[in-house]
Coordinates of C-alpha atoms in Angstrom, one line a residue:
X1 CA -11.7 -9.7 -3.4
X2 CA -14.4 -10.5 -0.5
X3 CA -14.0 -13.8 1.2
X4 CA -15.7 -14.6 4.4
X5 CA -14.6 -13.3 7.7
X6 CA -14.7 -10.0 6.4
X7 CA -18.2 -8.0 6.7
X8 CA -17.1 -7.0 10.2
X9 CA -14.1 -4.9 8.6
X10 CA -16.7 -3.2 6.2
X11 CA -19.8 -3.1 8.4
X12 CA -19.7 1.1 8.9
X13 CA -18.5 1.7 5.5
X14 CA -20.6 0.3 3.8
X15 CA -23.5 2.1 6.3
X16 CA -21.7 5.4 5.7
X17 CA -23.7 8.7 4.6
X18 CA -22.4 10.8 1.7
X19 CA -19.7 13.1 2.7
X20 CA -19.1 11.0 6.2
X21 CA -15.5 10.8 7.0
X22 CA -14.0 8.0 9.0
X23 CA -13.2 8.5 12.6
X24 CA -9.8 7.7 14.5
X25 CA -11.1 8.5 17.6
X26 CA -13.7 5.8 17.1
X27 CA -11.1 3.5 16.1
X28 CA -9.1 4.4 18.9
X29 CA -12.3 3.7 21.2
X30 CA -11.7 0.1 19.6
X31 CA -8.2 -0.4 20.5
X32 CA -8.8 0.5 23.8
X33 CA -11.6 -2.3 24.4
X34 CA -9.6 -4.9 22.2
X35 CA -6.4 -3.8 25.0
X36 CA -4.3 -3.6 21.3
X37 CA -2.5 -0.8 22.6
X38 CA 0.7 -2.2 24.7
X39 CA 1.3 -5.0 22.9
X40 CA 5.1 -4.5 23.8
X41 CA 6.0 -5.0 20.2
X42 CA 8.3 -2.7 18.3
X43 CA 6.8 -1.2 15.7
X44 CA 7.8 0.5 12.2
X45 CA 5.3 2.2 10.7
X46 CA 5.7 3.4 6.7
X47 CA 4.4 6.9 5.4
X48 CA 4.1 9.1 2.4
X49 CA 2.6 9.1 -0.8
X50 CA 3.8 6.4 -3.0
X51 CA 6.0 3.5 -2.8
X52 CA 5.1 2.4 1.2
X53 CA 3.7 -1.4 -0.4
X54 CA 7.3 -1.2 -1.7
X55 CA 9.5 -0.2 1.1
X56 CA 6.5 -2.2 3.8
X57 CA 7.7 -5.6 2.1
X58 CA 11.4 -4.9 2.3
X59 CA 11.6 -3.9 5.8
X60 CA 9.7 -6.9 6.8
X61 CA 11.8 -9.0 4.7
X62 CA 15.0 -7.6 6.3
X63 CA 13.4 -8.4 9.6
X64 CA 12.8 -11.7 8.8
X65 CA 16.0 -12.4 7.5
X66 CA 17.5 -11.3 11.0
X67 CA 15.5 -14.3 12.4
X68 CA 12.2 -12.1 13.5
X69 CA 8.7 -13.3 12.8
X70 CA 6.9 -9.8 11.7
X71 CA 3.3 -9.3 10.9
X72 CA 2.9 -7.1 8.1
X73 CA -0.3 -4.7 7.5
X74 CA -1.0 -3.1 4.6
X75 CA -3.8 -1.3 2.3
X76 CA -5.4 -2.6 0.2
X77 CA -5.8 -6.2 -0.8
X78 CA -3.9 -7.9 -3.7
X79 CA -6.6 -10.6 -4.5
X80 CA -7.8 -11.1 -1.0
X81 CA -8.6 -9.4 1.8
X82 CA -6.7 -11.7 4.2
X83 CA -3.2 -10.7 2.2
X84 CA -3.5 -7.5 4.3
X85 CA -1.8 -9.1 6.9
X86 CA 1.0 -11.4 6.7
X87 CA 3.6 -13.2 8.8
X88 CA 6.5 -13.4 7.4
X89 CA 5.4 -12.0 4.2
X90 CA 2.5 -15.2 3.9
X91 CA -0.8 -13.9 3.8
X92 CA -2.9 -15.3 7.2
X93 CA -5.7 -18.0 6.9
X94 CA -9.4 -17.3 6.0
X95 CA -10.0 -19.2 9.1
X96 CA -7.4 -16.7 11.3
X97 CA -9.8 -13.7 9.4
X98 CA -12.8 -14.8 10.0
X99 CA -11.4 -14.9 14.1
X100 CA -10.3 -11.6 13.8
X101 CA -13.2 -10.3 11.8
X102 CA -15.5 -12.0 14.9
X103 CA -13.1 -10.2 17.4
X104 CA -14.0 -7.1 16.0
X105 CA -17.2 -7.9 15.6
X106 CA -17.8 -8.1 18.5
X107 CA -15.8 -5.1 20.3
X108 CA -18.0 -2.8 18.2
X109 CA -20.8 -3.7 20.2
X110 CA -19.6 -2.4 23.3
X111 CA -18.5 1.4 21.5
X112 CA -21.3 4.2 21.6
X113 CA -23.7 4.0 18.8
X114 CA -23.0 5.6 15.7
X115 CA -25.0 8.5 15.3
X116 CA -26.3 9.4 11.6
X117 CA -23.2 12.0 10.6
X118 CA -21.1 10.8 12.8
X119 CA -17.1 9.2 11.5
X120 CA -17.1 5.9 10.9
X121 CA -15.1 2.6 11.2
X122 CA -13.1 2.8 7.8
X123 CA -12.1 -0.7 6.8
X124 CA -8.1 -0.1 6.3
X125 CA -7.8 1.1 10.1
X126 CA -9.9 -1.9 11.5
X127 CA -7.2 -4.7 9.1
X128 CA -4.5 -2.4 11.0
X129 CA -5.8 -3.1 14.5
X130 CA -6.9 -7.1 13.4
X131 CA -3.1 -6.9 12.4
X132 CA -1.7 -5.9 15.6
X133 CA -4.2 -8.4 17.8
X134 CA -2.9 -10.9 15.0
X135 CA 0.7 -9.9 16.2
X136 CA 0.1 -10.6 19.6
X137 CA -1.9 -13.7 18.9
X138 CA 1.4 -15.3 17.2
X139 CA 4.1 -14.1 18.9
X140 CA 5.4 -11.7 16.9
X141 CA 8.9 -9.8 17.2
X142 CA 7.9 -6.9 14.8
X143 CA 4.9 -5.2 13.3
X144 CA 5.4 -3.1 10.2
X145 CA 2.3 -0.8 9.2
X146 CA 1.5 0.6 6.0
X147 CA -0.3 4.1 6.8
X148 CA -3.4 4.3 4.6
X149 CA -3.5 7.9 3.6
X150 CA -2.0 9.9 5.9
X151 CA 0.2 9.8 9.1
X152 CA -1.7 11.4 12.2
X153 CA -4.4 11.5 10.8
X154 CA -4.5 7.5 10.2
X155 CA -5.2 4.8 12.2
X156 CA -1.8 4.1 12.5
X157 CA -1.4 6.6 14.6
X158 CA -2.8 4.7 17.5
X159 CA -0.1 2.4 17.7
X160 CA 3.3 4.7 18.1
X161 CA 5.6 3.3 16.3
X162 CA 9.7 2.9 17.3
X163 CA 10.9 3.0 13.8
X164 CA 9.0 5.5 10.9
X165 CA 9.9 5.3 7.4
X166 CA 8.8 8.2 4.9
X167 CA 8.5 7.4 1.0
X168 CA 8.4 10.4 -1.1
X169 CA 6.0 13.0 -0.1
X170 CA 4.3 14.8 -2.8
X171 CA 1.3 16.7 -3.7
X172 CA -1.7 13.7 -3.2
X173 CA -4.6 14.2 -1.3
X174 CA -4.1 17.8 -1.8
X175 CA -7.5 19.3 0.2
X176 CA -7.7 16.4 2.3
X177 CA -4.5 15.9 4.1
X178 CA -3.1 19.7 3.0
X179 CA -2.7 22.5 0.6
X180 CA 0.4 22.0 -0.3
X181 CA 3.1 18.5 0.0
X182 CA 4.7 20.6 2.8
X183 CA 1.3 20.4 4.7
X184 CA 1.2 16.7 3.6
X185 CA 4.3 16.0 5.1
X186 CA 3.4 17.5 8.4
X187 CA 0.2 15.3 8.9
X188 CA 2.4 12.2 7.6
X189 CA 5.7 13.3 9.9
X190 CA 3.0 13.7 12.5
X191 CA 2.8 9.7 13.4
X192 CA 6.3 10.1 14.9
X193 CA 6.0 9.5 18.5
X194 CA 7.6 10.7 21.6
X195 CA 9.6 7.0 21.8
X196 CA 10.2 7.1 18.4
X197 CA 13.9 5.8 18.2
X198 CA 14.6 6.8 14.3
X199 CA 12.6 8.9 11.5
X200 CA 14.2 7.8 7.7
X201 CA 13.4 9.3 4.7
X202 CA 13.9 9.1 1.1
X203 CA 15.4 12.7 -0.2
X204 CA 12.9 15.2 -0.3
X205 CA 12.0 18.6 -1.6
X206 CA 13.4 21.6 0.3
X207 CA 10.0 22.7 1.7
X208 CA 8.5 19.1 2.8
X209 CA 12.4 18.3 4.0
X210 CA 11.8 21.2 6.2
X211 CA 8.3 20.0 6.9
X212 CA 9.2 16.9 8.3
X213 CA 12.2 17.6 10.5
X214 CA 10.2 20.4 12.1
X215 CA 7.5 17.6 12.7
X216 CA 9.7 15.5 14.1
X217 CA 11.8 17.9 16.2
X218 CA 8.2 18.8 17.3
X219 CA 7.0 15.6 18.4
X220 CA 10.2 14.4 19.7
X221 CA 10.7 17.8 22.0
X222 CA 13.9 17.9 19.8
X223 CA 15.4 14.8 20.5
X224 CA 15.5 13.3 16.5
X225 CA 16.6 14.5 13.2
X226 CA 15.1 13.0 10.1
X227 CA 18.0 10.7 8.4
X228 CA 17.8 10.9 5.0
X229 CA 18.8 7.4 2.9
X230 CA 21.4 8.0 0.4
X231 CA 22.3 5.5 -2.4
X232 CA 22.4 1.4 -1.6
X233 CA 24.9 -0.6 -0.7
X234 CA 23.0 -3.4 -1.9
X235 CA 23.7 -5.4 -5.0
X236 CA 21.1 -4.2 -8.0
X237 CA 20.0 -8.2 -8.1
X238 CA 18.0 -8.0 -4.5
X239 CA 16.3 -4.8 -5.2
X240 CA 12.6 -4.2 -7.7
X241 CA 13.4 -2.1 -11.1
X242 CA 13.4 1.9 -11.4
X243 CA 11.9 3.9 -8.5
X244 CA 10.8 0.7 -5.8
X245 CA 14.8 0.6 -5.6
X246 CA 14.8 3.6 -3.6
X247 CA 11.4 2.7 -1.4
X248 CA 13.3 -1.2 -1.1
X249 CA 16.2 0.1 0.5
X250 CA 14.3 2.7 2.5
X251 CA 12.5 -0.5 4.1
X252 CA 15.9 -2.1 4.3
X253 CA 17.3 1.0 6.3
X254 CA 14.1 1.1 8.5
X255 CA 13.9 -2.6 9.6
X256 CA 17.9 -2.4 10.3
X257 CA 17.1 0.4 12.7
X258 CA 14.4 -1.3 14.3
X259 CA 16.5 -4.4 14.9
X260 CA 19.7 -1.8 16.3
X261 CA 16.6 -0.5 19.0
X262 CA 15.4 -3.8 20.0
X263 CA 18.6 -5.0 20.8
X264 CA 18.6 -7.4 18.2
X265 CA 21.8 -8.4 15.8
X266 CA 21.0 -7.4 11.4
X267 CA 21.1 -10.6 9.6
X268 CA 24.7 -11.0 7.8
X269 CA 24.8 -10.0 4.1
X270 CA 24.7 -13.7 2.6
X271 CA 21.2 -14.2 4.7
X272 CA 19.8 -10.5 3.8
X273 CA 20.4 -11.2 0.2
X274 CA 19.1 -14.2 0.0
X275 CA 15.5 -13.2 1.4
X276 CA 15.7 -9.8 -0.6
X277 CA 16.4 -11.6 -4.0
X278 CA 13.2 -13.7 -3.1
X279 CA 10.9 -10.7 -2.7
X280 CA 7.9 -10.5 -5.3
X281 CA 5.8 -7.5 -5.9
X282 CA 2.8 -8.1 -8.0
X283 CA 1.2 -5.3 -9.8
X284 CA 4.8 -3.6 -9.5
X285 CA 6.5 -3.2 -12.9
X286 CA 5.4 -7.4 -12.7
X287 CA 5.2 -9.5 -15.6
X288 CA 1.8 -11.8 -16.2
X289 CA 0.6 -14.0 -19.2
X290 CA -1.9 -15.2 -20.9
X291 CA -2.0 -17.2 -24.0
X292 CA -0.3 -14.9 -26.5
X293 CA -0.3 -12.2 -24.9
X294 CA 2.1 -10.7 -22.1
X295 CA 1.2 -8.0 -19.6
X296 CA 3.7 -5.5 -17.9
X297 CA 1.4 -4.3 -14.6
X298 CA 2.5 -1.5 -12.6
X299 CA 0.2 1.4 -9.9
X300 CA 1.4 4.0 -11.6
X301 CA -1.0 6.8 -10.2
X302 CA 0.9 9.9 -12.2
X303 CA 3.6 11.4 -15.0
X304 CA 6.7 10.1 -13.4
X305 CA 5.5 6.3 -12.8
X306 CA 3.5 6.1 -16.2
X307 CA 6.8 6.5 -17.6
X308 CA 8.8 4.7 -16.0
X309 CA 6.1 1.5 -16.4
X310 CA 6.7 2.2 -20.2
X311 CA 10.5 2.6 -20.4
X312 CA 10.5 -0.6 -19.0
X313 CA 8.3 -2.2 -21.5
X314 CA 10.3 -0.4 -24.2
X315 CA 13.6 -2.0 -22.5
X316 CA 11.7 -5.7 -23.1
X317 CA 9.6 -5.2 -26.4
X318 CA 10.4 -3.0 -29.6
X319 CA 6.1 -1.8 -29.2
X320 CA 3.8 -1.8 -26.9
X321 CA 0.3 -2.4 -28.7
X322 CA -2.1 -1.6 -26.0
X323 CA -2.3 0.1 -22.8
X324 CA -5.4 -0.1 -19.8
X325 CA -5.4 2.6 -17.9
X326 CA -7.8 3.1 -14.5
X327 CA -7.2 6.5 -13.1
X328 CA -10.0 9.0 -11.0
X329 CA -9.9 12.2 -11.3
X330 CA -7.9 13.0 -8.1
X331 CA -4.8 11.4 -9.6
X332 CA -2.7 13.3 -12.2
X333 CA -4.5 12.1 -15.6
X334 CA -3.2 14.6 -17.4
X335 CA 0.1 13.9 -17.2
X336 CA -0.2 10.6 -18.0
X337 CA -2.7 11.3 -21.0
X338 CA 0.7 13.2 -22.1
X339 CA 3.2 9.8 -21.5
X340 CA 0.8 7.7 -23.6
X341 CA -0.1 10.3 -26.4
X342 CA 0.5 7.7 -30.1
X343 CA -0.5 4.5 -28.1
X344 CA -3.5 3.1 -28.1
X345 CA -5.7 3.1 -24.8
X346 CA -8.3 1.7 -22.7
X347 CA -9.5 3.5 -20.1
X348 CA -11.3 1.4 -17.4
X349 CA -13.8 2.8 -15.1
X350 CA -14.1 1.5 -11.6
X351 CA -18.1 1.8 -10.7
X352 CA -18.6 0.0 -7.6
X353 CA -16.5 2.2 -5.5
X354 CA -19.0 5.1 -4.9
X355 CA -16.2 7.3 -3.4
X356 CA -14.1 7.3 -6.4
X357 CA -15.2 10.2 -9.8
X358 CA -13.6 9.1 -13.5
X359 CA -15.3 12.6 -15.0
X360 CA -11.9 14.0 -16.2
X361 CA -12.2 14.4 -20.0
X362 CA -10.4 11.8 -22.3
X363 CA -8.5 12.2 -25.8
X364 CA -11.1 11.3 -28.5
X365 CA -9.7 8.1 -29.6
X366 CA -9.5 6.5 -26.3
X367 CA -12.1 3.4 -25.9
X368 CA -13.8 3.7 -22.2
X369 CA -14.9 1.0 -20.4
X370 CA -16.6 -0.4 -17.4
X371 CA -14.2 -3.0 -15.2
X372 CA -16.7 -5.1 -15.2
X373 CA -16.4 -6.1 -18.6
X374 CA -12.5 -7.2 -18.5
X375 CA -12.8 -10.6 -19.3
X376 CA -9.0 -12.7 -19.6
X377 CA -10.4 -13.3 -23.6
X378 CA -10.5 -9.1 -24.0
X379 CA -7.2 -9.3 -22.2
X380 CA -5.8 -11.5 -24.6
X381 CA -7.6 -9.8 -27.8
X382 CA -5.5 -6.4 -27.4
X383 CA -2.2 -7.8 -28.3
X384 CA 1.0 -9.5 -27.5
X385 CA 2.6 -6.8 -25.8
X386 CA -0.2 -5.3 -22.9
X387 CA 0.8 -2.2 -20.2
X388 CA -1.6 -2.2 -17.4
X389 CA -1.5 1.2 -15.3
X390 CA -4.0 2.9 -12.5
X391 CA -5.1 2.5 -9.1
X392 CA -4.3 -0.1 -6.9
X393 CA -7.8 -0.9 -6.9
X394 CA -7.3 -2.0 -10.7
X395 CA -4.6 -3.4 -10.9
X396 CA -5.9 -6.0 -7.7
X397 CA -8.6 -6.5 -9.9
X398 CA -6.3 -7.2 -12.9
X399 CA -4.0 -9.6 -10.6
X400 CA -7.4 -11.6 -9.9
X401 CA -8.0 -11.6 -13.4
X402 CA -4.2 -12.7 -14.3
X403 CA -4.8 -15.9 -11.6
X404 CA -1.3 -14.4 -10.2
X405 CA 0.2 -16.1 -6.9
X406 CA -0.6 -13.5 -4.5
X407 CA 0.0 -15.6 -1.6
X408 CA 3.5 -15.4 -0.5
X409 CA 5.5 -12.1 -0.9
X410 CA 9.3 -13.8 0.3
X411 CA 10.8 -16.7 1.2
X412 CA 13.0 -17.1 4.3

């Protein structure tokens, strides 16, 4: 997924030391110098742990619909790198990369050195701060954010946003952003700013509901309450299959917000349905072929979205004769080892990225595999009816493998 314009974004991760941790306070070092920090730009900024792609697209969609021209960031890639920001749901230019990636480039030079141990530069905050001068460079009416991993303890923190939408919380990252999905949810609540104008949420668990409205109480000295998004309103033709339905209309909600603070009118329901029902979300519960042989592709990461990937396959096909799977061992493989016990499976290995273990132990019958030798003719050779579940990181590499159009995620 490299193209050029982009060793600038990757210059201190790839330099990093085992066990060195990336540094928002050195990214907020760069904002400073690059002057991204009063763009005068609303922003709405999407947290929590699953779904944000989802809910990211929708609200920028809605914006667009109303007439705005948003920039979009998000983590990671599809195919390319330059899909992490859009305007307008269009993936920039390798030429408007390669200016951003030269802008940053050459910002860096002016921080402190980097000592050996010292946080680094991590590649999804530097696309979040290219996205924002991007913004600014276009004249953009919006910027929606996709939060990496966490909340206040991502680089999206450095840009306080007017509008924050939360996706589900539950319990990833455990040990790195919390013990527990209520400690989760106070790191991701924790982006909410003092101008925040609206917090929305998708239902919650008692303790990370509790989580997050003390969060936000506590940022906002008390001034906003969390408002939770019930069922849609929206016709079940403009929204993705099974769970993105509730992330799509949390981005719906979110953007509509955003437009109510900025002053600016919601687009009327013929327009709003007409760039929802455009909206594309590859490696979603997306269909792909190849010769023979078609492939249902979804980032299912646990239990719940393995199975809901596979009830959809059932709903099209009377089998399913394969499934690839990609998951490390911080994502819940045993309770998708469970959802696919009687089918047969592929479990693909990702060994290029270092920071990622696949060590959890495998049924017997399993074949394992390197993703490096995934060819389109292996695709084709494990049937007619192909689920593809894992990582993000896979199921990019799958998209890229599948030739899908990446390029353009709605039309308006």
């Amino acid at each position: 997924m490299v193209t050029d314009g982009t060793g600038a974004f990757f210059a201190e991760w790839d330099r990093r030391g085992p066990g060195a941790e990336r540094s928002v306070e050195r990214a907020g070092l760069l904002a400073h110098a690059l002057e991204t920090g009063t763009t005068g730009i609303p922003v709405l900024t999407v947290v929590g742990s699953k779904g944000k792609g989802t809910a990211a697209t929708y609200a920028s969609a809605t914006l667009a619909a109303a007439g705005c021209r948003v920039v979009t960031v998000t983590s990671p890639a599809l195919r390319r790198e330059r899909e992490r920001i859009r305007v307008n749901g269009t993936a920039i230019s390798d030429a408007d990369l390669t200016r951003l990636g030269a802008r940053i480039r050459e910002a860096v030079r002016y921080l402190p050195e980097r000592r050996s141990g010292e946080g680094y530069l991590s590649p999804s905050g530097l696309f979040t701060i290219a996205g924002v001068l991007h913004a600014r460079a276009v004249g953009a009416d919006a910027i929606v954010l996709e939060a990496g991993m966490g909340g206040v303890s991502d680089e999206v923190r450095l840009f306080p946003p007017d509008v924050v939408a939360m996706t589900e919380v539950f319990a990833e990252h455990l040990g790195v952003l919390g013990d527990s999905p209520a400690e989760i949810a106070v790191d991701k609540a924790g982006v909410t700013a003092a101008t925040t104008s609206a917090v929305v949420s998708l239902p919650q668990t008692p303790p990370v509901t509790e989580a997050i409205a003390a969060t936000v109480a506590d940022r906002t000295a008390g001034r906003l309450k969390p408002e939770v998004i019930g069922a849609s309103d929206l016709p079940e033709a403009v929204l993705p299959a099974a769970h993105g339905r509730r992330n799509a209309e949390l981005g719906r909600a979110a953007a509509e917000r955003l437009l109510d603070a900025a002053g600016r009118r919601r687009p009327s329901p013929g327009r709003l349905h007409r760039v929802l029902s455009s909206v594309r979300l590859p490696g979603r519960l997306s269909w792909h072929r190849l010769p023979g042989t078609t492939i249902l592709l979804d980032s299912a990461i646990d239990r719940t979205g393995a199975a809901t990937a596979l009830a959809e396959a059932r709903r099209h096909w009377d089998d399913i004769d394969h499934v690839l799977v990609c998951l490390p061992d911080h994502k819940d493989i045993a309770g998708v080892i469970d959802e696919l016990a009687g089918l047969p499976v592929t479990y693909v290995r990702l060994p290029e990225y270092r920071h990622l273990r696949f060590t959890h132990p495998l049924p017997p019958h399993w074949t394992v595999m390197d993703d490096g030798e995934l060819t389109r003719e292996r695709l084709a050779s494990l049937g007619e009816r192909v689920v593809g579940l894992g990582t993000v990181y896979f199921i990019a590499r799958l998209l890229d493998l599948l030739n899908a159009d990446t390029e353009r995620l709605f039309e308006v």
